[in-house]
Amino acid sequence: MKTYIVGNFKLNFTVGEASIYLHKLLKALPIYRDVEVAIAPSTIALQPLSLQIDRHKMKLAAQNAFYRDYGAFTGETSFSQLRGIVDYAIIGHSERRHIFGEDDKCVQKKVAAAVRNRITPILCIGETESERAFGETADVVRDQLIGGLAEVSDDEIDRVIVAYEPVWAISSTKAAKLATPDEVAEVVKLIRKIMKETYGEEVAEKMPILFGGSVNSSNAGAYLTVPGVNGLLIGGSSLILNEFVDIIEIAKRVRS
Ligand code: PGA
């Protein structure tokens, strides 16, 4: 399985800044066949960057899109409009869930819309600090996982990536704490167990699981060697080009 390194720019960079970043990143990166690199700039930057990107080196991801293909949905961009422009879409990020009120029903429709449009969904799941404190981590992860995948057929389930992002570890969260590799290992194991019970062993073993939450070049190696972790979803550190390149190189080293 490939190792995935995905940079989530969130609401940062103008189109021009994202384009300069991509230019420099393409220059810095050789082609790493076993490391799949993707960046998720703002929606407005996706189309121009899709003309600039070298798809042998890296891919584009959307940060969000709407589940209906067209219609009276002012302000939205659909997965069908992004088809051919992006390879991946981050869906159900905790900021979408908690700031924009997306529930599992909405997330499941988006995951299905991505798959329908040949875009690989990166379904984000993870508990808040208080949910963890109340011992609800396993239930939250189960509900978000099963809920998020509910509209994906058995034939399509192998086209999904899951990212475990404990909300309390995300750098923009007030007083964010670093998740320990053991904490990550425990939840990743649980995710594979739930996948196995629901979809069988083969699907559970082959599904890429990424980790995200305050990942930087100092801790990336530790997270990438957690059993069952196949990659990283990186917010703040992906905005710093050298950091992002260092993390990609660490991923390459961990692989070899
Ligand atoms: P962070 O963000 O790396 O800045 O913690 C991760 C994410 O929100 O995807």
mmCIF file of C-alpha atoms and ligand atoms in Angstrom:
data_model
loop_
_atom_site.group_PDB
_atom_site.id
_atom_site.type_symbol
_atom_site.label_atom_id
_atom_site.label_comp_id
_atom_site.label_asym_id
_atom_site.label_seq_id
_atom_site.Cartn_x
_atom_site.Cartn_y
_atom_site.Cartn_z
ATOM 1 C CA MET A 1 0.000 0.000 0.000
ATOM 2 C CA LYS A 2 1.168 3.550 -0.707
ATOM 3 C CA THR A 3 1.912 6.042 2.044
ATOM 4 C CA TYR A 4 -0.296 9.111 1.761
ATOM 5 C CA ILE A 5 0.886 12.602 2.658
ATOM 6 C CA VAL A 6 -1.960 15.093 2.315
ATOM 7 C CA GLY A 7 -1.637 18.825 3.021
ATOM 8 C CA ASN A 8 -4.812 20.613 4.054
ATOM 9 C CA PHE A 9 -4.294 24.348 3.518
ATOM 10 C CA LYS A 10 -7.680 25.205 5.091
ATOM 11 C CA LEU A 11 -8.608 28.878 4.473
ATOM 12 C CA ASN A 12 -5.085 30.074 3.705
ATOM 13 C CA PHE A 13 -3.217 31.323 0.611
ATOM 14 C CA THR A 14 -4.527 33.332 -2.328
ATOM 15 C CA VAL A 15 -4.669 31.541 -5.682
ATOM 16 C CA GLY A 16 -1.368 33.222 -6.575
ATOM 17 C CA GLU A 17 0.294 32.113 -3.340
ATOM 18 C CA ALA A 18 -0.968 28.553 -3.771
ATOM 19 C CA SER A 19 0.373 28.525 -7.319
ATOM 20 C CA ILE A 20 3.840 29.704 -6.219
ATOM 21 C CA TYR A 21 3.831 27.084 -3.453
ATOM 22 C CA LEU A 22 2.929 24.365 -5.960
ATOM 23 C CA HIS A 23 5.644 25.538 -8.340
ATOM 24 C CA LYS A 24 8.261 25.252 -5.577
ATOM 25 C CA LEU A 25 6.912 21.941 -4.312
ATOM 26 C CA LEU A 26 7.039 20.386 -7.785
ATOM 27 C CA LYS A 27 10.629 21.573 -8.124
ATOM 28 C CA ALA A 28 11.593 20.099 -4.738
ATOM 29 C CA LEU A 29 9.929 16.708 -5.257
ATOM 30 C CA PRO A 30 11.240 13.779 -7.227
ATOM 31 C CA ILE A 31 8.695 11.173 -8.313
ATOM 32 C CA TYR A 32 8.145 8.914 -5.303
ATOM 33 C CA ARG A 33 6.079 5.982 -6.502
ATOM 34 C CA ASP A 34 5.261 4.617 -3.053
ATOM 35 C CA VAL A 35 4.419 7.988 -1.475
ATOM 36 C CA GLU A 36 1.228 9.614 -2.731
ATOM 37 C CA VAL A 37 1.401 13.360 -2.095
ATOM 38 C CA ALA A 38 -1.650 15.607 -2.347
ATOM 39 C CA ILE A 39 -2.448 19.198 -1.438
ATOM 40 C CA ALA A 40 -5.890 20.607 -0.680
ATOM 41 C CA PRO A 41 -5.966 24.338 -1.431
ATOM 42 C CA SER A 42 -9.119 26.482 -1.391
ATOM 43 C CA THR A 43 -11.776 25.510 -3.940
ATOM 44 C CA ILE A 44 -11.078 28.649 -5.991
ATOM 45 C CA ALA A 45 -7.461 27.501 -6.563
ATOM 46 C CA LEU A 46 -8.276 23.948 -7.664
ATOM 47 C CA GLN A 47 -8.979 24.574 -11.335
ATOM 48 C CA PRO A 48 -5.916 26.744 -12.087
ATOM 49 C CA LEU A 49 -3.662 24.457 -10.046
ATOM 50 C CA SER A 50 -5.002 21.437 -11.921
ATOM 51 C CA LEU A 51 -3.479 22.917 -15.091
ATOM 52 C CA GLN A 52 -0.134 23.425 -13.348
ATOM 53 C CA ILE A 53 0.262 20.182 -11.436
ATOM 54 C CA ASP A 54 2.402 17.244 -12.524
ATOM 55 C CA ARG A 55 0.157 14.295 -11.682
ATOM 56 C CA HIS A 56 3.093 11.879 -11.738
ATOM 57 C CA LYS A 57 4.470 13.715 -8.713
ATOM 58 C CA MET A 58 1.397 14.659 -6.766
ATOM 59 C CA LYS A 59 -2.364 15.121 -6.760
ATOM 60 C CA LEU A 60 -4.987 17.681 -5.795
ATOM 61 C CA ALA A 61 -7.632 17.270 -3.116
ATOM 62 C CA ALA A 62 -10.759 19.307 -2.413
ATOM 63 C CA GLN A 63 -11.362 20.441 1.166
ATOM 64 C CA ASN A 64 -15.111 20.150 0.738
ATOM 65 C CA ALA A 65 -17.867 19.965 -1.873
ATOM 66 C CA PHE A 66 -21.655 19.578 -1.955
ATOM 67 C CA TYR A 67 -23.356 16.229 -2.476
ATOM 68 C CA ARG A 68 -25.905 17.283 -5.118
ATOM 69 C CA ASP A 69 -24.524 17.510 -8.644
ATOM 70 C CA TYR A 70 -26.425 20.662 -9.699
ATOM 71 C CA GLY A 71 -29.481 22.731 -8.825
ATOM 72 C CA ALA A 72 -30.611 25.620 -6.649
ATOM 73 C CA PHE A 73 -27.834 25.483 -4.043
ATOM 74 C CA THR A 74 -26.406 28.990 -3.956
ATOM 75 C CA GLY A 75 -22.746 29.160 -3.131
ATOM 76 C CA GLU A 76 -21.987 25.458 -3.416
ATOM 77 C CA THR A 77 -19.544 23.558 -5.636
ATOM 78 C CA SER A 78 -20.408 19.964 -6.538
ATOM 79 C CA PHE A 79 -18.254 16.862 -6.711
ATOM 80 C CA SER A 80 -19.377 16.509 -10.319
ATOM 81 C CA GLN A 81 -17.874 19.954 -11.063
ATOM 82 C CA LEU A 82 -14.620 18.821 -9.452
ATOM 83 C CA ARG A 83 -14.500 15.561 -11.378
ATOM 84 C CA GLY A 84 -11.297 15.453 -13.404
ATOM 85 C CA ILE A 85 -9.847 18.383 -11.427
ATOM 86 C CA VAL A 86 -9.157 16.630 -8.107
ATOM 87 C CA ASP A 87 -8.304 13.031 -7.250
ATOM 88 C CA TYR A 88 -9.232 13.275 -3.573
ATOM 89 C CA ALA A 89 -11.683 15.111 -1.334
ATOM 90 C CA ILE A 90 -11.441 15.647 2.405
ATOM 91 C CA ILE A 91 -14.910 14.956 3.807
ATOM 92 C CA GLY A 92 -16.275 15.358 7.318
ATOM 93 C CA HIS A 93 -13.318 17.327 8.641
ATOM 94 C CA SER A 94 -13.959 18.325 12.257
ATOM 95 C CA GLU A 95 -14.093 21.991 11.240
ATOM 96 C CA ARG A 96 -16.905 21.152 8.785
ATOM 97 C CA ARG A 97 -18.684 19.142 11.476
ATOM 98 C CA HIS A 98 -18.275 21.606 14.329
ATOM 99 C CA ILE A 99 -18.209 25.052 12.678
ATOM 100 C CA PHE A 100 -20.542 24.341 9.749
ATOM 101 C CA GLY A 101 -22.821 21.823 11.451
ATOM 102 C CA GLU A 102 -22.280 18.863 9.121
ATOM 103 C CA ASP A 103 -23.760 15.709 10.638
ATOM 104 C CA ASP A 104 -23.150 12.066 9.709
ATOM 105 C CA LYS A 105 -26.115 12.142 7.289
ATOM 106 C CA CYS A 106 -24.573 15.036 5.364
ATOM 107 C CA VAL A 107 -21.113 13.458 5.509
ATOM 108 C CA GLN A 108 -22.421 10.137 4.171
ATOM 109 C CA LYS A 109 -24.058 11.855 1.196
ATOM 110 C CA LYS A 110 -20.808 13.662 0.431
ATOM 111 C CA VAL A 111 -18.761 10.445 0.643
ATOM 112 C CA ALA A 112 -21.203 8.768 -1.767
ATOM 113 C CA ALA A 113 -21.154 11.776 -4.126
ATOM 114 C CA ALA A 114 -17.347 11.722 -4.213
ATOM 115 C CA VAL A 115 -17.248 8.000 -5.019
ATOM 116 C CA ARG A 116 -19.964 8.452 -7.672
ATOM 117 C CA ASN A 117 -17.794 11.103 -9.316
ATOM 118 C CA ARG A 118 -14.578 9.050 -9.201
ATOM 119 C CA ILE A 119 -13.035 11.189 -6.469
ATOM 120 C CA THR A 120 -11.469 9.305 -3.561
ATOM 121 C CA PRO A 121 -13.039 10.470 -0.294
ATOM 122 C CA ILE A 122 -10.794 10.986 2.722
ATOM 123 C CA LEU A 123 -13.389 10.528 5.449
ATOM 124 C CA CYS A 124 -12.276 12.309 8.634
ATOM 125 C CA ILE A 125 -13.409 10.957 11.978
ATOM 126 C CA GLY A 126 -12.372 11.734 15.529
ATOM 127 C CA GLU A 127 -13.567 12.532 19.003
ATOM 128 C CA THR A 128 -13.493 15.852 20.849
ATOM 129 C CA GLU A 129 -11.629 16.337 24.106
ATOM 130 C CA SER A 130 -14.766 16.020 26.218
ATOM 131 C CA GLU A 131 -15.951 12.918 24.341
ATOM 132 C CA ARG A 132 -12.593 11.310 25.126
ATOM 133 C CA ALA A 133 -12.806 12.434 28.764
ATOM 134 C CA PHE A 134 -16.244 10.786 29.062
ATOM 135 C CA GLY A 135 -14.942 7.536 27.566
ATOM 136 C CA GLU A 136 -16.971 7.971 24.379
ATOM 137 C CA THR A 137 -14.112 7.730 21.858
ATOM 138 C CA ALA A 138 -15.002 4.245 20.586
ATOM 139 C CA ASP A 139 -18.697 5.119 20.142
ATOM 140 C CA VAL A 140 -17.967 8.390 18.345
ATOM 141 C CA VAL A 141 -15.458 6.760 16.013
ATOM 142 C CA ARG A 142 -17.858 3.894 15.278
ATOM 143 C CA ASP A 143 -20.808 6.210 14.575
ATOM 144 C CA GLN A 144 -18.793 8.525 12.342
ATOM 145 C CA LEU A 145 -17.215 5.624 10.459
ATOM 146 C CA ILE A 146 -20.353 3.543 9.922
ATOM 147 C CA GLY A 147 -22.442 6.699 9.351
ATOM 148 C CA GLY A 148 -19.974 8.188 6.897
ATOM 149 C CA LEU A 149 -19.760 5.005 4.814
ATOM 150 C CA ALA A 150 -23.452 4.115 4.929
ATOM 151 C CA GLU A 151 -24.247 5.084 1.322
ATOM 152 C CA VAL A 152 -21.156 3.483 -0.214
ATOM 153 C CA SER A 153 -21.892 0.117 -1.835
ATOM 154 C CA ASP A 154 -19.828 -2.991 -1.078
ATOM 155 C CA ASP A 155 -18.336 -2.768 -4.577
ATOM 156 C CA GLU A 156 -17.094 0.759 -3.943
ATOM 157 C CA ILE A 157 -15.894 0.463 -0.381
ATOM 158 C CA ASP A 158 -12.321 -0.162 -1.523
ATOM 159 C CA ARG A 159 -12.241 3.384 -2.925
ATOM 160 C CA VAL A 160 -12.357 5.057 0.482
ATOM 161 C CA ILE A 161 -9.605 6.447 2.728
ATOM 162 C CA VAL A 162 -10.221 7.187 6.407
ATOM 163 C CA ALA A 163 -8.351 9.808 8.428
ATOM 164 C CA TYR A 164 -8.341 9.590 12.212
ATOM 165 C CA GLU A 165 -8.095 13.124 13.553
ATOM 166 C CA PRO A 166 -8.740 13.533 17.266
ATOM 167 C CA VAL A 167 -10.212 17.032 17.469
ATOM 168 C CA TRP A 168 -8.215 17.828 20.618
ATOM 169 C CA ALA A 169 -4.951 17.229 18.738
ATOM 170 C CA ILE A 170 -5.669 19.576 15.814
ATOM 171 C CA SER A 171 -3.352 22.566 16.033
ATOM 172 C CA SER A 172 -6.095 25.173 15.698
ATOM 173 C CA THR A 173 -7.954 23.678 18.686
ATOM 174 C CA LYS A 174 -7.393 25.744 21.820
ATOM 175 C CA ALA A 175 -4.675 24.106 23.946
ATOM 176 C CA ALA A 176 -4.177 21.321 21.411
ATOM 177 C CA LYS A 177 -2.347 18.312 22.844
ATOM 178 C CA LEU A 178 -0.185 15.906 20.896
ATOM 179 C CA ALA A 179 -1.696 12.447 20.548
ATOM 180 C CA THR A 180 0.746 9.762 21.634
ATOM 181 C CA PRO A 181 1.567 6.989 19.146
ATOM 182 C CA ASP A 182 -0.114 4.543 21.554
ATOM 183 C CA GLU A 183 -3.325 6.567 21.580
ATOM 184 C CA VAL A 184 -3.278 6.646 17.779
ATOM 185 C CA ALA A 185 -2.527 2.912 17.556
ATOM 186 C CA GLU A 186 -5.475 2.044 19.772
ATOM 187 C CA VAL A 187 -8.022 3.953 17.687
ATOM 188 C CA VAL A 188 -6.566 2.820 14.348
ATOM 189 C CA LYS A 189 -6.862 -0.772 15.572
ATOM 190 C CA LEU A 190 -10.476 -0.107 16.511
ATOM 191 C CA ILE A 191 -11.196 1.387 13.061
ATOM 192 C CA ARG A 192 -9.837 -1.758 11.375
ATOM 193 C CA LYS A 193 -11.859 -3.950 13.743
ATOM 194 C CA ILE A 194 -15.075 -2.098 12.902
ATOM 195 C CA MET A 195 -14.241 -2.313 9.180
ATOM 196 C CA LYS A 196 -13.608 -6.047 9.512
ATOM 197 C CA GLU A 197 -16.905 -6.669 11.318
ATOM 198 C CA THR A 198 -18.809 -4.621 8.743
ATOM 199 C CA TYR A 199 -17.064 -5.261 5.438
ATOM 200 C CA GLY A 200 -14.781 -8.251 6.009
ATOM 201 C CA GLU A 201 -11.101 -8.792 6.570
ATOM 202 C CA GLU A 202 -9.805 -7.938 3.105
ATOM 203 C CA VAL A 203 -11.477 -4.516 2.985
ATOM 204 C CA ALA A 204 -10.362 -3.793 6.553
ATOM 205 C CA GLU A 205 -6.734 -4.599 5.804
ATOM 206 C CA LYS A 206 -6.538 -2.779 2.490
ATOM 207 C CA MET A 207 -8.203 0.465 3.521
ATOM 208 C CA PRO A 208 -5.666 3.282 3.965
ATOM 209 C CA ILE A 209 -5.917 4.981 7.355
ATOM 210 C CA LEU A 210 -4.247 8.361 7.824
ATOM 211 C CA PHE A 211 -3.523 10.206 11.048
ATOM 212 C CA GLY A 212 -3.893 13.940 11.507
ATOM 213 C CA GLY A 213 -3.422 16.383 14.370
ATOM 214 C CA SER A 214 -0.429 18.732 14.851
ATOM 215 C CA VAL A 215 1.805 16.615 12.627
ATOM 216 C CA ASN A 216 5.182 18.210 11.877
ATOM 217 C CA SER A 217 8.607 17.073 10.735
ATOM 218 C CA SER A 218 9.632 16.189 14.309
ATOM 219 C CA ASN A 219 6.773 13.780 15.017
ATOM 220 C CA ALA A 220 5.869 12.542 11.510
ATOM 221 C CA GLY A 221 8.243 9.567 11.729
ATOM 222 C CA ALA A 222 6.709 8.399 15.002
ATOM 223 C CA TYR A 223 3.153 8.574 13.637
ATOM 224 C CA LEU A 224 4.096 6.889 10.370
ATOM 225 C CA THR A 225 5.498 3.908 12.254
ATOM 226 C CA VAL A 226 2.334 3.369 14.290
ATOM 227 C CA PRO A 227 0.995 -0.054 13.227
ATOM 228 C CA GLY A 228 -1.869 0.369 10.784
ATOM 229 C CA VAL A 229 -1.164 4.015 9.909
ATOM 230 C CA ASN A 230 -0.703 4.506 6.153
ATOM 231 C CA GLY A 231 -0.215 8.237 5.956
ATOM 232 C CA LEU A 232 -0.739 11.709 7.377
ATOM 233 C CA LEU A 233 -3.220 14.551 6.974
ATOM 234 C CA ILE A 234 -1.375 17.757 7.743
ATOM 235 C CA GLY A 235 -2.809 21.214 8.370
ATOM 236 C CA GLY A 236 -0.551 23.946 9.780
ATOM 237 C CA SER A 237 2.761 22.309 8.849
ATOM 238 C CA SER A 238 1.696 21.892 5.224
ATOM 239 C CA LEU A 239 1.632 25.687 4.870
ATOM 240 C CA ILE A 240 5.403 25.779 5.427
ATOM 241 C CA LEU A 241 6.906 24.384 2.263
ATOM 242 C CA ASN A 242 10.156 23.112 3.835
ATOM 243 C CA GLU A 243 8.249 21.369 6.594
ATOM 244 C CA PHE A 244 5.948 19.676 4.112
ATOM 245 C CA VAL A 245 8.858 18.552 1.936
ATOM 246 C CA ASP A 246 10.688 17.230 5.039
ATOM 247 C CA ILE A 247 7.601 15.222 6.025
ATOM 248 C CA ILE A 248 7.358 13.736 2.519
ATOM 249 C CA GLU A 249 11.005 12.730 2.710
ATOM 250 C CA ILE A 250 10.481 11.172 6.123
ATOM 251 C CA ALA A 251 7.598 9.173 4.635
ATOM 252 C CA LYS A 252 9.898 7.994 1.870
ATOM 253 C CA ARG A 253 12.559 6.941 4.399
ATOM 254 C CA VAL A 254 10.069 5.133 6.615
ATOM 255 C CA ARG A 255 8.959 3.157 3.545
ATOM 256 C CA SER A 256 12.429 2.034 2.569
HETATM 257 P P1 PGA B 1 -3.107 20.460 12.008
HETATM 258 O O1 PGA B 1 -4.472 20.206 11.222
HETATM 259 O O2 PGA B 1 -2.040 19.641 11.325
HETATM 260 O O3 PGA B 1 -2.872 21.952 11.863
HETATM 261 O O4 PGA B 1 -3.327 20.046 13.410
HETATM 262 C C1 PGA B 1 -4.828 18.917 10.804
HETATM 263 C C2 PGA B 1 -6.189 18.978 10.168
HETATM 264 O O5 PGA B 1 -7.045 19.724 10.657
HETATM 265 O O6 PGA B 1 -6.443 18.288 9.154
#
